[in-house]
CSV table of C-alpha atoms in Angstrom, one decimal:
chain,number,residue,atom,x,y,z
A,1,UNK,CA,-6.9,18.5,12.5
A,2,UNK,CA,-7.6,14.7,13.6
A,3,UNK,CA,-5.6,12.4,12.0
A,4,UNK,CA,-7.1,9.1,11.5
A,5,UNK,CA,-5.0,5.7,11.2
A,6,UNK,CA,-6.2,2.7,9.8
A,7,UNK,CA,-4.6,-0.9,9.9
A,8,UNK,CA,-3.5,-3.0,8.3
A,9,UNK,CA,-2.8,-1.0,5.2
A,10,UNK,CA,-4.5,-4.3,3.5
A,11,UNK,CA,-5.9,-7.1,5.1
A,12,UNK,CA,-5.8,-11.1,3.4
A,13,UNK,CA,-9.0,-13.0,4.5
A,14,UNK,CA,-10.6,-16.4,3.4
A,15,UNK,CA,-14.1,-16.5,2.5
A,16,UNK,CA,-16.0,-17.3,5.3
A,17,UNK,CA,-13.3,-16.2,7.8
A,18,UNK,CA,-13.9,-12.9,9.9
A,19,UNK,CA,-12.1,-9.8,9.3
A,20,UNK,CA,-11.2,-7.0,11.9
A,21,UNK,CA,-10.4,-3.7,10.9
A,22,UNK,CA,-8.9,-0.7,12.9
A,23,UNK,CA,-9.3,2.6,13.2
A,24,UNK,CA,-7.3,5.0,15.5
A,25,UNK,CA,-8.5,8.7,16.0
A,26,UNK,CA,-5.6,11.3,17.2
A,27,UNK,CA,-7.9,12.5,20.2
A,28,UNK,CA,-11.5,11.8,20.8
A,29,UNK,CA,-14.1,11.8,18.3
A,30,UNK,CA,-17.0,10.3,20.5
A,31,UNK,CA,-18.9,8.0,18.7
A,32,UNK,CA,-19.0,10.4,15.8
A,33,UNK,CA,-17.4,7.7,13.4
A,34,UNK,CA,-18.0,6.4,10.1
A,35,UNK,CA,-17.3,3.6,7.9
A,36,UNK,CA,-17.3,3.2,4.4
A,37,UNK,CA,-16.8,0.9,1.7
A,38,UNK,CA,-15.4,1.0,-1.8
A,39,UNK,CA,-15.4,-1.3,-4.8
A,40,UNK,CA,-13.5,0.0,-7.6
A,41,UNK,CA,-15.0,2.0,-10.0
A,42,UNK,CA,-17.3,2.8,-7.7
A,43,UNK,CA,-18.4,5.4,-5.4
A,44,UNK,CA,-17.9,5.2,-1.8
A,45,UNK,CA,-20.8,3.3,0.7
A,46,UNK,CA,-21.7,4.2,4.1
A,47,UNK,CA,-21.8,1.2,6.3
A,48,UNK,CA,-21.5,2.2,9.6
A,49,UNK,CA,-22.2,5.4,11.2
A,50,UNK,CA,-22.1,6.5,15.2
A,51,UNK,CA,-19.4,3.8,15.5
A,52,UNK,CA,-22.0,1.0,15.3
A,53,UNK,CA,-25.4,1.8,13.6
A,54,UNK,CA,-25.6,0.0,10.7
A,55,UNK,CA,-26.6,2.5,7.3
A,56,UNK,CA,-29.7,1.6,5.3
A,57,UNK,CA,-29.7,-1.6,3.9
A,58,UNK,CA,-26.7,-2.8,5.2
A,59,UNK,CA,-26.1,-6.5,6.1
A,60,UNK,CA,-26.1,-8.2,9.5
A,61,UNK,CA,-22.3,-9.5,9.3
A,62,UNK,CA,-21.1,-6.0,9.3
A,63,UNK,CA,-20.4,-4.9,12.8
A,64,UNK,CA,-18.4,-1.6,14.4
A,65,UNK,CA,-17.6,-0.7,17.7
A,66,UNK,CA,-15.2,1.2,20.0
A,67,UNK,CA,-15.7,5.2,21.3
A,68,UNK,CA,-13.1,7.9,21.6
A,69,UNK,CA,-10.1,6.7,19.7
A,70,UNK,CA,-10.3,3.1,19.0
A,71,UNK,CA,-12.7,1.8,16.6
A,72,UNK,CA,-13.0,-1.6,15.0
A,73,UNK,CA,-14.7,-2.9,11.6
A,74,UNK,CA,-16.0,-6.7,12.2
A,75,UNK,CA,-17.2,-8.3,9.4
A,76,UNK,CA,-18.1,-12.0,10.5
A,77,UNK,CA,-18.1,-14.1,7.6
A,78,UNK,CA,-16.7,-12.8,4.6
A,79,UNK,CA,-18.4,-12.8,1.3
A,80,UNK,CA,-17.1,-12.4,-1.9
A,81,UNK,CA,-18.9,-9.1,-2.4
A,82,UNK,CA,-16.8,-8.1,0.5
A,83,UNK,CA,-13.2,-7.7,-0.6
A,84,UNK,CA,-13.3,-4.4,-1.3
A,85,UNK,CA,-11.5,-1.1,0.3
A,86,UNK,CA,-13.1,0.3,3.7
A,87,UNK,CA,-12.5,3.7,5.3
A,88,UNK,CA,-13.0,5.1,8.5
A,89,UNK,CA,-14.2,8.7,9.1
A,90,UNK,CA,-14.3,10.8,11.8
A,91,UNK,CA,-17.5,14.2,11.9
A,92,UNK,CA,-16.7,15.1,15.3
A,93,UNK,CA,-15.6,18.2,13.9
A,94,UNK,CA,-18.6,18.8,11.8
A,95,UNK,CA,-18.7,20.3,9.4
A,96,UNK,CA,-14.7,19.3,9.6
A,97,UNK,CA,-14.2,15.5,8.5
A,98,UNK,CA,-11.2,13.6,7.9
A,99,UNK,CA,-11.0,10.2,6.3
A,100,UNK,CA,-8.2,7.2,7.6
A,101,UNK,CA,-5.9,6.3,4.8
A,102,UNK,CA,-8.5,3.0,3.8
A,103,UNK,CA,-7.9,-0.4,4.4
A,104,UNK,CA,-7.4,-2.8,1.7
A,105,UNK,CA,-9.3,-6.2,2.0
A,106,UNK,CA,-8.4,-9.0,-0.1
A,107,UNK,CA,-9.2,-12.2,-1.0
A,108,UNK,CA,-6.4,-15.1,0.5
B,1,UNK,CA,-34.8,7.0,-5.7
B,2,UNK,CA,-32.0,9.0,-3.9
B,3,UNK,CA,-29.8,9.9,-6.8
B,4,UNK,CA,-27.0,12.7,-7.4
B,5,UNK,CA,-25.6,12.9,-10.8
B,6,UNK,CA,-22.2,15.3,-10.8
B,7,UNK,CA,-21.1,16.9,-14.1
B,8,UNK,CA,-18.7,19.5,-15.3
B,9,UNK,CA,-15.4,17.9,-15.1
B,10,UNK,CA,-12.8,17.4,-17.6
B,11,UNK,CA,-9.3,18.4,-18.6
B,12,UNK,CA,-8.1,22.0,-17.9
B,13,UNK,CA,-4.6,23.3,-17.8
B,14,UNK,CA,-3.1,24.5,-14.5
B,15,UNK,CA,-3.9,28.0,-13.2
B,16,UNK,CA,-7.2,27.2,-15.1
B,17,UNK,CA,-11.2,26.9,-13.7
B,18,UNK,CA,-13.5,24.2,-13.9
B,19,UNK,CA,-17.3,24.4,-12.4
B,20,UNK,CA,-18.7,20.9,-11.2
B,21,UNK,CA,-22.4,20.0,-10.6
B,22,UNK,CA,-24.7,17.7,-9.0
B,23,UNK,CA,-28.0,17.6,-9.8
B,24,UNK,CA,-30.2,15.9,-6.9
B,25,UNK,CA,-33.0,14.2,-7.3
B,26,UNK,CA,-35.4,12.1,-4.7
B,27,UNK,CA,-35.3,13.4,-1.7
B,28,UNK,CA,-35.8,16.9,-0.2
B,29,UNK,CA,-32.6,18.4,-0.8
B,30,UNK,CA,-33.1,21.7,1.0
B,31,UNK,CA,-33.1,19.4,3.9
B,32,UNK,CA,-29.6,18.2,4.0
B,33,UNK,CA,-26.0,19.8,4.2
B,34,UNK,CA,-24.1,18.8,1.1
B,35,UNK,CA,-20.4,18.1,0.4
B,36,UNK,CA,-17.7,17.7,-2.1
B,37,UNK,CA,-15.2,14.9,-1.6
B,38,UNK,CA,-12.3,13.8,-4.2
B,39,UNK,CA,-10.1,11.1,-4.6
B,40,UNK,CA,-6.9,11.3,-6.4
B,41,UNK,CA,-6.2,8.3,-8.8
B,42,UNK,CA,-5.2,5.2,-7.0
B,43,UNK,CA,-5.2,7.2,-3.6
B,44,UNK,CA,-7.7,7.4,-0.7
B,45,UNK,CA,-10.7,9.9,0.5
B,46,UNK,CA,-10.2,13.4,0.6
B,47,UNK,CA,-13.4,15.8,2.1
B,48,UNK,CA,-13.3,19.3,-0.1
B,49,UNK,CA,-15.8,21.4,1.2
B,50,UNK,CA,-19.7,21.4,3.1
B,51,UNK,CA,-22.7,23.6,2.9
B,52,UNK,CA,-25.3,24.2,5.2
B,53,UNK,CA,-29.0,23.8,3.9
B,54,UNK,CA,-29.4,27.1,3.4
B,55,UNK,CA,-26.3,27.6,1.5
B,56,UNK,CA,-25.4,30.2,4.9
B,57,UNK,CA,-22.5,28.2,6.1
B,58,UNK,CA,-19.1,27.0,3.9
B,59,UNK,CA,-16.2,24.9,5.1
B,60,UNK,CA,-13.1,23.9,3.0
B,61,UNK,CA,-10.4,21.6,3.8
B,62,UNK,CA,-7.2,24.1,4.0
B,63,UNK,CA,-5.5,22.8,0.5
B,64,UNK,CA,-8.5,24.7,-1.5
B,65,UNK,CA,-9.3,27.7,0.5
B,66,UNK,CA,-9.4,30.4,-1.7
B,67,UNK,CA,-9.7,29.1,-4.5
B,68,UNK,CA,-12.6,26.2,-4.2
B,69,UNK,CA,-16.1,28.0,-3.9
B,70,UNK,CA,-19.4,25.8,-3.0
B,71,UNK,CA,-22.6,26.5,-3.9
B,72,UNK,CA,-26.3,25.2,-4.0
B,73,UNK,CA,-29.4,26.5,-5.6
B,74,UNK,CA,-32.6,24.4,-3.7
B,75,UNK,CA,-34.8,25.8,-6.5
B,76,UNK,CA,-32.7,23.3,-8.9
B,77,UNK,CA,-31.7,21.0,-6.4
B,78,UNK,CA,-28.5,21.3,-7.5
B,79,UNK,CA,-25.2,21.6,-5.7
B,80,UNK,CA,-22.2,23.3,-7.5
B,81,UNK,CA,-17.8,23.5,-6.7
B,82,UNK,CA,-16.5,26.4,-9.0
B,83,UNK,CA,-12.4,25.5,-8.9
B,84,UNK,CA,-10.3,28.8,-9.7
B,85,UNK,CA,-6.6,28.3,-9.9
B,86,UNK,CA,-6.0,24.9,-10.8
B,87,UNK,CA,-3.1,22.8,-9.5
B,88,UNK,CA,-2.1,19.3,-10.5
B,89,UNK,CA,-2.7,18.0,-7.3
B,90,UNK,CA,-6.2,18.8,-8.0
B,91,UNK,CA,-7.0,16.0,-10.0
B,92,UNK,CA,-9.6,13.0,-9.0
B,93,UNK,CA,-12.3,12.4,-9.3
B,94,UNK,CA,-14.9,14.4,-7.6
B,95,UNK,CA,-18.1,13.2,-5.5
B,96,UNK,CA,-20.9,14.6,-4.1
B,97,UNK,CA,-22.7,13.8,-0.9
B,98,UNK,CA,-25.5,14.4,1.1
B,99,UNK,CA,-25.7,14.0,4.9
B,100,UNK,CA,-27.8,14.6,8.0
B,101,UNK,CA,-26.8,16.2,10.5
B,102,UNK,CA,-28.3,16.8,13.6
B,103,UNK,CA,-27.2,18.0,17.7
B,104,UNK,CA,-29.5,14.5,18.5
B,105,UNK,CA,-27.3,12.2,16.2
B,106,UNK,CA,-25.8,12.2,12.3
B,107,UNK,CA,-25.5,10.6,9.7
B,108,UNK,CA,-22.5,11.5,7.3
B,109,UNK,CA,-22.6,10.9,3.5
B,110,UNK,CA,-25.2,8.4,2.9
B,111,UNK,CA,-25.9,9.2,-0.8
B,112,UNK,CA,-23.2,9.5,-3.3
B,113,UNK,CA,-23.2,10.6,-6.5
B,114,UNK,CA,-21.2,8.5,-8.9
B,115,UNK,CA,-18.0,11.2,-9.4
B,116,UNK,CA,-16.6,12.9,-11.6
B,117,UNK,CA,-13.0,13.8,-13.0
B,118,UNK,CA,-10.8,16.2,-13.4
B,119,UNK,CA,-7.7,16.3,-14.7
B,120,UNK,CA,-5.3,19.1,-14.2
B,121,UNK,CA,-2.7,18.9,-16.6
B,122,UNK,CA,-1.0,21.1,-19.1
């Protein structure tokens, strides 16, 4: 199974400010990664797929990158809708998926 | 309108069953693999099981083999997760999900349904 390891476990960020997110695969998953987002109470939305396509609908200040086993999350200048929990996810394995642990962003 | 609606859950004792649905709606849903995730309260992600569009192929994550069962019926658009044996580490809430994927390029889980939970508890 690939493990996948996000950090920090939560993440303080001003409004406005840029926030960078990790994600470490435990061998390589190509570009076959994911990002999500979660308010609470709410189901999970895709943000980011193939490490840096942006999903449907998605805004501009959302950014990934990386291949293999470093990924990154870049949002440029945080919003309030932001501050939410994000998680990474790895379908090199299709139809085998595993998700990180999520990273917790919150408002400073 | 992309929307999947999941049903079916509730509270059931341990070593009981449960069958959860999700009814699809706006889009072409013999086109797509489908998948069950969870989430335990307060806790993270947690990818159940996957169907093929044709309902031919069925993957589990290890902790419900043998006793999780997915199924879809693309005549009712409907996806289902029958759950024999019941533990308590079974509950959370439970999601459906619809993705493409393709041997050109994917994309995992970009509709979700808006869960669903069970509680396992005696």
């Amino acid at each position: 199974e690939i493990v996948m390891t996000q950090s920090p476990a939560t993440l303080s960020v001003s409004p406005g400010e840029r926030a960078t997110l990790s994600c470490r695969a435990s061998q390589s998953v190509s570009s076959n990664l994911a990002w999500y987002q979660q308010k609470p109470g709410q189901a999970p939305r895709l943000l980011i797929y193939g490490a840096s396509t942006r999903a449907t609908g998605i805004p501009a200040r959302f950014s990934g990158s990386g291949s293999g086993t470093e990924f990154t999350l870049t949002i440029s200048s945080l919003q309030s809708e932001d501050f939410a929990v994000y998680y990474c996810q790895q379908y090199n394995n299709w139809p085998s998926v595993t998700f990180g642990q999520g990273t917790k962003l919150e408002i400073k | 309108e992309v929307q999947l609606v999941e049903s079916g859950g509730g509270l059931v004792q341990p070593g009981g069953s449960l069958r959860l649905s999700c009814a699809a709606s706006g889009f072409t849903f013999s086109s797509y693999w489908m998948s069950w995730v969870r989430q335990a309260p307060g806790k993270g992600l947690e990818w159940v099981a996957n169907i093929k569009q044709d309902g031919s192929e069925k993957y589990y994550v290890d902790s419900v083999k043998g006793r999780f069962t997915i199924s879809r019926d693309n005549a009712k658009n409907s996806l289902y997760l029958q759950m024999n044996s019941l533990r308590a580490e079974d509950t959370a809430v439970y999601y459906c999900a619809r993705s493409s994927i393709y041997s050109y390029g994917s994309i995992p889980f970009d509709y979700w349904g808006q869960g669903t939970l069970v509680t396992v508890s005696s």
